[in-house]
CSV table of C-alpha atoms in Angstrom, one decimal:
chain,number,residue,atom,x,y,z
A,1113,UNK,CA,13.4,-26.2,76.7
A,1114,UNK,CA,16.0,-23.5,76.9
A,1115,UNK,CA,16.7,-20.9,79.2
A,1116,UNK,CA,15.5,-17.7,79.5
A,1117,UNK,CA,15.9,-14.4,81.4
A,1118,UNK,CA,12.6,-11.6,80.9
A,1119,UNK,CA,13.6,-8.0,82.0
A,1120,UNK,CA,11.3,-5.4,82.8
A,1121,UNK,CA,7.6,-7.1,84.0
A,1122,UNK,CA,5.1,-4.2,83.3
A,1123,UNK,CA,1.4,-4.7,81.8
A,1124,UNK,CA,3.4,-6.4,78.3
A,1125,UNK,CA,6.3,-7.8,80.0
A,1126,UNK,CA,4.5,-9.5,83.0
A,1127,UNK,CA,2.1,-12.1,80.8
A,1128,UNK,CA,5.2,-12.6,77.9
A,1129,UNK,CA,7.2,-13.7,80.6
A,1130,UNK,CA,4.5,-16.0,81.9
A,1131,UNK,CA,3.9,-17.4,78.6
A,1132,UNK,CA,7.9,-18.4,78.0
A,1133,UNK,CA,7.4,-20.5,81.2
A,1134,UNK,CA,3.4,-21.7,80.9
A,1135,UNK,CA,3.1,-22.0,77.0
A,1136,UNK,CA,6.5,-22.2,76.0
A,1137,UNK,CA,7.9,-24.6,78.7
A,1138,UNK,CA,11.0,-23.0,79.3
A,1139,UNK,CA,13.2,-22.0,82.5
A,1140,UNK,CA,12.4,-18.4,83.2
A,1141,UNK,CA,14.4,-16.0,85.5
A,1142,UNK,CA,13.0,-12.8,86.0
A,1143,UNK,CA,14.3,-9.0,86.7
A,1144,UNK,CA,12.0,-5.9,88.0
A,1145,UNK,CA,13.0,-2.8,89.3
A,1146,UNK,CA,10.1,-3.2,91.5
A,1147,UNK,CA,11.3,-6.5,93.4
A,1148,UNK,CA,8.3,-7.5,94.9
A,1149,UNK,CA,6.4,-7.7,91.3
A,1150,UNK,CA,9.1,-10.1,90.2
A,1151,UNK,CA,9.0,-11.9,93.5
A,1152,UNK,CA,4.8,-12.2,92.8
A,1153,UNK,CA,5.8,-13.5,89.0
A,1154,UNK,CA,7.7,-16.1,90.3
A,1155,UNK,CA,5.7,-17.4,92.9
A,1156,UNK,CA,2.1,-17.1,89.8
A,1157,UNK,CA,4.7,-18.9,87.6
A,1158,UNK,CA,7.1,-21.5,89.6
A,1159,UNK,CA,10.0,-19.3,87.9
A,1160,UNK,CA,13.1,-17.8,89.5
A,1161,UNK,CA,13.6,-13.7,90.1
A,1162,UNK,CA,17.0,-12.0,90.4
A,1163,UNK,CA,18.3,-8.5,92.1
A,1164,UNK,CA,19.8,-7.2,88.6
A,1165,UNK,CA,19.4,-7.6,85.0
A,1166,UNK,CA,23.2,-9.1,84.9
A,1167,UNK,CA,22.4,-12.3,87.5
A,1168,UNK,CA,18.8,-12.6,85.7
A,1169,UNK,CA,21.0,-12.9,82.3
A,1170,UNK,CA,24.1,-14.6,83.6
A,1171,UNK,CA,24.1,-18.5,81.6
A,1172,UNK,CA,20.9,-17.9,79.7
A,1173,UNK,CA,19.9,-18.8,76.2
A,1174,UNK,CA,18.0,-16.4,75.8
A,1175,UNK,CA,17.5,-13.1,77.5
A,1176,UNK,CA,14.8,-10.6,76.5
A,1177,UNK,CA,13.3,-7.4,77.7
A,1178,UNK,CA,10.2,-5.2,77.8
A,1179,UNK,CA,10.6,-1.5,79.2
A,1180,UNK,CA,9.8,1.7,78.3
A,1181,UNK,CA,12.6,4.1,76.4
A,1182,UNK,CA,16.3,3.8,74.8
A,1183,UNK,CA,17.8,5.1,78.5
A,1184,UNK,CA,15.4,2.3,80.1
A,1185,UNK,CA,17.0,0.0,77.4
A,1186,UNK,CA,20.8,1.4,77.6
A,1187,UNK,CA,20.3,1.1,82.0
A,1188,UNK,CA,19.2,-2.8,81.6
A,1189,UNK,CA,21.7,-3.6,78.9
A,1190,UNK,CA,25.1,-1.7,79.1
A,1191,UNK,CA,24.6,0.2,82.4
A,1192,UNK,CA,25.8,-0.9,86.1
A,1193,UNK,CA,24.7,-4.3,86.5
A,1194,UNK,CA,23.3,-4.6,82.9
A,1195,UNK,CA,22.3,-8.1,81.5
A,1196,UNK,CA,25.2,-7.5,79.0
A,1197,UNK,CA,27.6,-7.9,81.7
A,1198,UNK,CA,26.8,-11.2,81.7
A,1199,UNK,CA,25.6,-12.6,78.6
A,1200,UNK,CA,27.1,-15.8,77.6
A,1201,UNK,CA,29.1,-16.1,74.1
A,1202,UNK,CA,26.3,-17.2,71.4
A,1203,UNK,CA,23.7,-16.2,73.7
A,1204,UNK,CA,20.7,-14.5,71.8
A,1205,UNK,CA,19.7,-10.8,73.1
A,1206,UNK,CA,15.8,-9.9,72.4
A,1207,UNK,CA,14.5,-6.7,73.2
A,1208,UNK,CA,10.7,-6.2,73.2
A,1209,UNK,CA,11.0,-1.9,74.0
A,1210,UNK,CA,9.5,-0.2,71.3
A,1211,UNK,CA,12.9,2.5,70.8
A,1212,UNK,CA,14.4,3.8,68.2
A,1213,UNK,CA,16.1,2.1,65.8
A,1214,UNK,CA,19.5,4.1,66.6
A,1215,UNK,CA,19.8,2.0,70.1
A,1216,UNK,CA,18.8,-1.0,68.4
A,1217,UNK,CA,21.9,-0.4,66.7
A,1218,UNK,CA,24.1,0.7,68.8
A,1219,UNK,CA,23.0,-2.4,71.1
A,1220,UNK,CA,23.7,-4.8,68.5
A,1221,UNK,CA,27.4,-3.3,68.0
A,1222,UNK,CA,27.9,-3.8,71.6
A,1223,UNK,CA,26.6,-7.3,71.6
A,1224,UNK,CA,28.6,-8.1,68.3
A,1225,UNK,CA,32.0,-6.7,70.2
A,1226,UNK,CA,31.0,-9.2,73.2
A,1227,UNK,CA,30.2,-12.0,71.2
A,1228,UNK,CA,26.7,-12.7,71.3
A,1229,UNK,CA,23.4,-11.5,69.2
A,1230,UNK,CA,20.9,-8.7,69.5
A,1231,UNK,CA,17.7,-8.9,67.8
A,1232,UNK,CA,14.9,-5.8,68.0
A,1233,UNK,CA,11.5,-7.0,68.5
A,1234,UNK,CA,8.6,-4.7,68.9
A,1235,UNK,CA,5.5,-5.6,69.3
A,1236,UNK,CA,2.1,-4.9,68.6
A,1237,UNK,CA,-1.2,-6.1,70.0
A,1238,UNK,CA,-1.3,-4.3,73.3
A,1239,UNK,CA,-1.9,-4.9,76.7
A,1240,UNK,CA,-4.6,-8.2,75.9
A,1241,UNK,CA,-2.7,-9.4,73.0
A,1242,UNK,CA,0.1,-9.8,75.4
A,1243,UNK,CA,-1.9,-11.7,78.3
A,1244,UNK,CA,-3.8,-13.7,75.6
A,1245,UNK,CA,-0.2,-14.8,73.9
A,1246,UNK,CA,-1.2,-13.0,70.7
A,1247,UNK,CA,0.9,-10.6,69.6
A,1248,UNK,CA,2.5,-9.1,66.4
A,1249,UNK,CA,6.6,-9.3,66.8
A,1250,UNK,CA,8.5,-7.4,63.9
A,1251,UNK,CA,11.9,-8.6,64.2
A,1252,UNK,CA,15.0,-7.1,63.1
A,1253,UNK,CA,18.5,-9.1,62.9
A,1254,UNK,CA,20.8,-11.7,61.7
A,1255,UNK,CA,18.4,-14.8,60.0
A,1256,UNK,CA,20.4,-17.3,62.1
A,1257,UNK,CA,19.6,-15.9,65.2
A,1258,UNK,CA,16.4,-15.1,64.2
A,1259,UNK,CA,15.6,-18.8,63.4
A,1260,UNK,CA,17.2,-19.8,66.8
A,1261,UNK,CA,15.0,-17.3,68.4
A,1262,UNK,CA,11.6,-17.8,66.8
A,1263,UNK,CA,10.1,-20.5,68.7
A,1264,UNK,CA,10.7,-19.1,71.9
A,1265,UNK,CA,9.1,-15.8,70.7
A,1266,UNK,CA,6.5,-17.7,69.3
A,1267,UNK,CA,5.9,-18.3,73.2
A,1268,UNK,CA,3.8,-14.9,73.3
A,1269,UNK,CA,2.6,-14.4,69.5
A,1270,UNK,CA,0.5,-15.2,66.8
A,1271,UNK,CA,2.4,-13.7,64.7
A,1272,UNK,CA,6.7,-13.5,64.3
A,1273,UNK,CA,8.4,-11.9,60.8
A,1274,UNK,CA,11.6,-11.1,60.4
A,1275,UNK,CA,12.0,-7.4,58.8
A,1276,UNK,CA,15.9,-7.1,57.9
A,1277,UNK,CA,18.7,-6.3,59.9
A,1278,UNK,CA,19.2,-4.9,63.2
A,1279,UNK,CA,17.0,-1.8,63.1
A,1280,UNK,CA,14.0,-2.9,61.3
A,1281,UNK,CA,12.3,-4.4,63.8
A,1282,UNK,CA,12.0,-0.9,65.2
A,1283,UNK,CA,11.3,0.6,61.9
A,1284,UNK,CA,8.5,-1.5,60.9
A,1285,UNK,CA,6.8,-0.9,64.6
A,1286,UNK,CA,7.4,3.2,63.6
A,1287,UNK,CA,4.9,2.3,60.3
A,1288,UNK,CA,2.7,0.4,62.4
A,1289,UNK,CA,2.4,3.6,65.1
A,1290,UNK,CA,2.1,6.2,62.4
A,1291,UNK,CA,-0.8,3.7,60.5
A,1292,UNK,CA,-2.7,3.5,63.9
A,1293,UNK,CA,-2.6,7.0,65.0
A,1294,UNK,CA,-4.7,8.3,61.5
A,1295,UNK,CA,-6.9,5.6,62.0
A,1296,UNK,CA,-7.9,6.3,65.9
A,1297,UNK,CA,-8.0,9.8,64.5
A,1298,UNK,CA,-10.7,8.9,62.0
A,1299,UNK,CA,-13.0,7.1,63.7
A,1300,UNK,CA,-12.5,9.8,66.4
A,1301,UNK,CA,-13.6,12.2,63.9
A,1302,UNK,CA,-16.9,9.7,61.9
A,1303,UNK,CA,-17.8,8.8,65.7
A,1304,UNK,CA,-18.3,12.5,66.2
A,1305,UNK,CA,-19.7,13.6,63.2
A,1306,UNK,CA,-22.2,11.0,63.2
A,1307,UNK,CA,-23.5,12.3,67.2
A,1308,UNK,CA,-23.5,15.9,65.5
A,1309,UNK,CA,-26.0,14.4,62.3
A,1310,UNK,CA,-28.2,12.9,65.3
A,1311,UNK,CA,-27.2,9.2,64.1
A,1312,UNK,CA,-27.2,5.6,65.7
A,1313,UNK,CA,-23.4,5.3,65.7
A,1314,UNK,CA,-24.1,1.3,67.0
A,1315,UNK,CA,-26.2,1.4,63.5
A,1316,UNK,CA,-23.5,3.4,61.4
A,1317,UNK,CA,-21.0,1.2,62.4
A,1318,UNK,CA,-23.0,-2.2,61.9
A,1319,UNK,CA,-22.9,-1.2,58.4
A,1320,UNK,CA,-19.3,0.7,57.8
A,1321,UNK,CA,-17.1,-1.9,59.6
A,1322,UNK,CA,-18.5,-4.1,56.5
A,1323,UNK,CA,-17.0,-2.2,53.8
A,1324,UNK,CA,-13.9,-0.3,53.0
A,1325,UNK,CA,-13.8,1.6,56.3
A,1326,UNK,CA,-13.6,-1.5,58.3
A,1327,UNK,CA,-10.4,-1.7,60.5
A,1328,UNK,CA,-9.3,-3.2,64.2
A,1329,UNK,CA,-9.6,0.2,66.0
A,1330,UNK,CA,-13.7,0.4,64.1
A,1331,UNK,CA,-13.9,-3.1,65.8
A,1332,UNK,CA,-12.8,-2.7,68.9
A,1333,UNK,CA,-12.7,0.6,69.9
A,1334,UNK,CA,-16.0,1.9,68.8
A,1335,UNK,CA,-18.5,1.3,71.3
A,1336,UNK,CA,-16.2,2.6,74.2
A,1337,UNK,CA,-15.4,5.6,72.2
A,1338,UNK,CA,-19.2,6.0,71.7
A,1339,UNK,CA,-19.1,5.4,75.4
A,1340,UNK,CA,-16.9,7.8,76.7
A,1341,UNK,CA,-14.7,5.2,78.5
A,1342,UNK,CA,-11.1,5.1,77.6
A,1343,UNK,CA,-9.4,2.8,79.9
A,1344,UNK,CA,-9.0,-0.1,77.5
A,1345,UNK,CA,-5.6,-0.1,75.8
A,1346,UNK,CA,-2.7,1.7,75.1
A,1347,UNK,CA,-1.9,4.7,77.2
A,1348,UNK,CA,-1.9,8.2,75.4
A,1349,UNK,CA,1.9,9.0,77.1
A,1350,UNK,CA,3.3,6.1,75.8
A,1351,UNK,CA,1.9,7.0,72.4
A,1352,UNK,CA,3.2,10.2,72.3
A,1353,UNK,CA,6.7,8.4,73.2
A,1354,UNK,CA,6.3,5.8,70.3
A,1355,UNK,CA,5.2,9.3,67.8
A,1356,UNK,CA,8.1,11.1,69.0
A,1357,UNK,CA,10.1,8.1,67.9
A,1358,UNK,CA,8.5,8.4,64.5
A,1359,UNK,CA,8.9,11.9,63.7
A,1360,UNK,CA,12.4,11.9,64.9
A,1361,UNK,CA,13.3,9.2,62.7
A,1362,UNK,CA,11.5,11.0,59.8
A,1363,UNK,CA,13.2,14.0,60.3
A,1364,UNK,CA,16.5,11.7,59.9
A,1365,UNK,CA,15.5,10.1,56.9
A,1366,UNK,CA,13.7,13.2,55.7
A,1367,UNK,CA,9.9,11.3,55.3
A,1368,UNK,CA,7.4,13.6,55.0
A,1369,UNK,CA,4.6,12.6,58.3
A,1370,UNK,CA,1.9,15.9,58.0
A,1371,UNK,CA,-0.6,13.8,59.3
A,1372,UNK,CA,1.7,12.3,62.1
A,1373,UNK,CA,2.6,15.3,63.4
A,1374,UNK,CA,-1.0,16.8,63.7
A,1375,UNK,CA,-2.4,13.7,65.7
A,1376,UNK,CA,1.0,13.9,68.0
A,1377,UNK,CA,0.0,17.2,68.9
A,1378,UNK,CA,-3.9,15.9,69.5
A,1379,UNK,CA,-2.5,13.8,71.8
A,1380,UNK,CA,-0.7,16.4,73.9
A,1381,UNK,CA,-4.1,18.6,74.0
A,1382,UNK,CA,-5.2,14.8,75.1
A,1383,UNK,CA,-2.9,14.9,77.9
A,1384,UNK,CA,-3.6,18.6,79.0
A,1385,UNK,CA,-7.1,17.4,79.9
A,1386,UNK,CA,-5.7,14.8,82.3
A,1387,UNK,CA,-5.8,12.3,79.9
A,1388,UNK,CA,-2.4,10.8,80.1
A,1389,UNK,CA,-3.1,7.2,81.1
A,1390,UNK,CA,-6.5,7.5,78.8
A,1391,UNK,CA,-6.1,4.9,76.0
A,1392,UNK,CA,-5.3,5.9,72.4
A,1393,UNK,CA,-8.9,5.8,71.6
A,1394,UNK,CA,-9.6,9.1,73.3
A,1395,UNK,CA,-8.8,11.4,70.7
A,1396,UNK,CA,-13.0,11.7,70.6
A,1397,UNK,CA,-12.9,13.4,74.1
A,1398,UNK,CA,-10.5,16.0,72.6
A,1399,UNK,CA,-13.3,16.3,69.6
A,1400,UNK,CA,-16.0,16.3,72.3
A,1401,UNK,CA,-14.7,19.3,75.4
């Protein structure tokens, strides 16, 4: 058992946290800018919350966090009351934000100077791949400190690789982003072809998802597509902030993203119907207005 501080309990951070202290056995202290969530967590879990990410960090093994941009990230971390403050020397750092791969850097300097590790650790798997203790963590870091954190992160996740150093957790998530937003974009596109030609898309799909055209989103995303519902995953503002993350990095590293670029800006004629908290899947209502 070690011990373990979780910042930042939204719809990810909330069940990862629970799983380091249900699954993983662990002591837990938890931070939330939004006290009386983390006062709820602790009472569901029989784990302890604190007023600031610096007492939620202060002794721990193991401190990670979940929230939602770099200046999120920077506030928690190196800002007034930020669990850095009070990290213990050795003491593993483990950030779950999907940010660039800049603060992941930056972080990891900071840590180095203060004498313990940082490790960037995206994930992927969304919201029920979080409250089922399934997801995909890309990790970027020292190998010792990866090693030392593994099992814990295994806590929440099917599956845990280690990428390279500091950075690449964040880069890898970037590839994982960019590969996702053509696919949504696809089956946005066959899903709404197929209506147009008069098909059964339950039919079409019965006998694509079989072949070469076969893919998660095909699997789990078709028949609410099909169904105009789009309340089921990832929210279209917080993919626009994981694109914007991608493109910026490409324009750093001068990667050419055409297709990127034009499902980013989908997405925004997404969220000028109202669709900001619609999941990713509703690039077919922009297809369909």
């Amino acid at each position: 058992m070690a011990t373990v501080a979780f910042i930042g309990l939204g719809v990810m951070g909330y069940p990862m946290a629970g799983h380091l202290k249900s699954r993983g056995g662990h002591e837990v202290t938890v931070f939330n800018r939004n006290g009386d969530k983390a006062r709820k967590w602790a009472e569901a879990f029989n784990g302890r919350h604190a007023p600031t990410p610096a007492a939620a960090a202060e002794g721990k093994d193991f401190v990670f966090s979940c929230v939602g941009n770099d200046d999120d990230l920077r506030t928690v971390t190196i800002g007034e009351n930020g669990a850095f403050h009070a990290m213990k020397q050795g003491a593993i750092f483990i950030d779950n934000t999907t940010a660039s791969a800049e603060v992941a850097r930056e972080l990891d300097a900071e840590a180095r100077s203060r004498g313990f590790h940082f490790l960037d650790a995206p994930v992927s798997g969304g919201q029920a791949g979080a409250e089922n203790g399934a997801l995909t963590v890309m990790v970027g870091g020292e190998p010792d400190a990866f090693e030392q954190a593994k099992p814990v992160i295994e806590s929440f996740a099917k599956m845990v690789g280690l990428m390279g150093s500091v950075g690449a957790g964040q880069l890898t998530k970037m590839i994982n982003q960019i590969c996702i937003a053509g696919l949504v974009q696809g089956l946005a596109e066959g899903i709404h072809f197929g209506k147009k030609a008069g098909l059964d898309i339950e039919k079409v799909i019965e006998v694509i998802s079989k072949g070469a055209a076969g893919s998660w989103q095909m699997e789990n995303r078709h028949k609410t597509m099909n169904a105009g519902k789009y309340d089921f995953g990832f929210a279209v503002d917080w993919m626009r902030k994981d694109l914007g993350i991608c493109l910026a990095e490409a324009n750093r590293n001068k990667a050419k993203l055409p297709v990127t670029a034009l499902v980013d800006q989908f997405y925004k004629d997404v969220q000028e119907m109202g669709g900001n908290r619609w999941d990713t899947s509703s690039l077919l209502a922009r297809l369909e207005k």
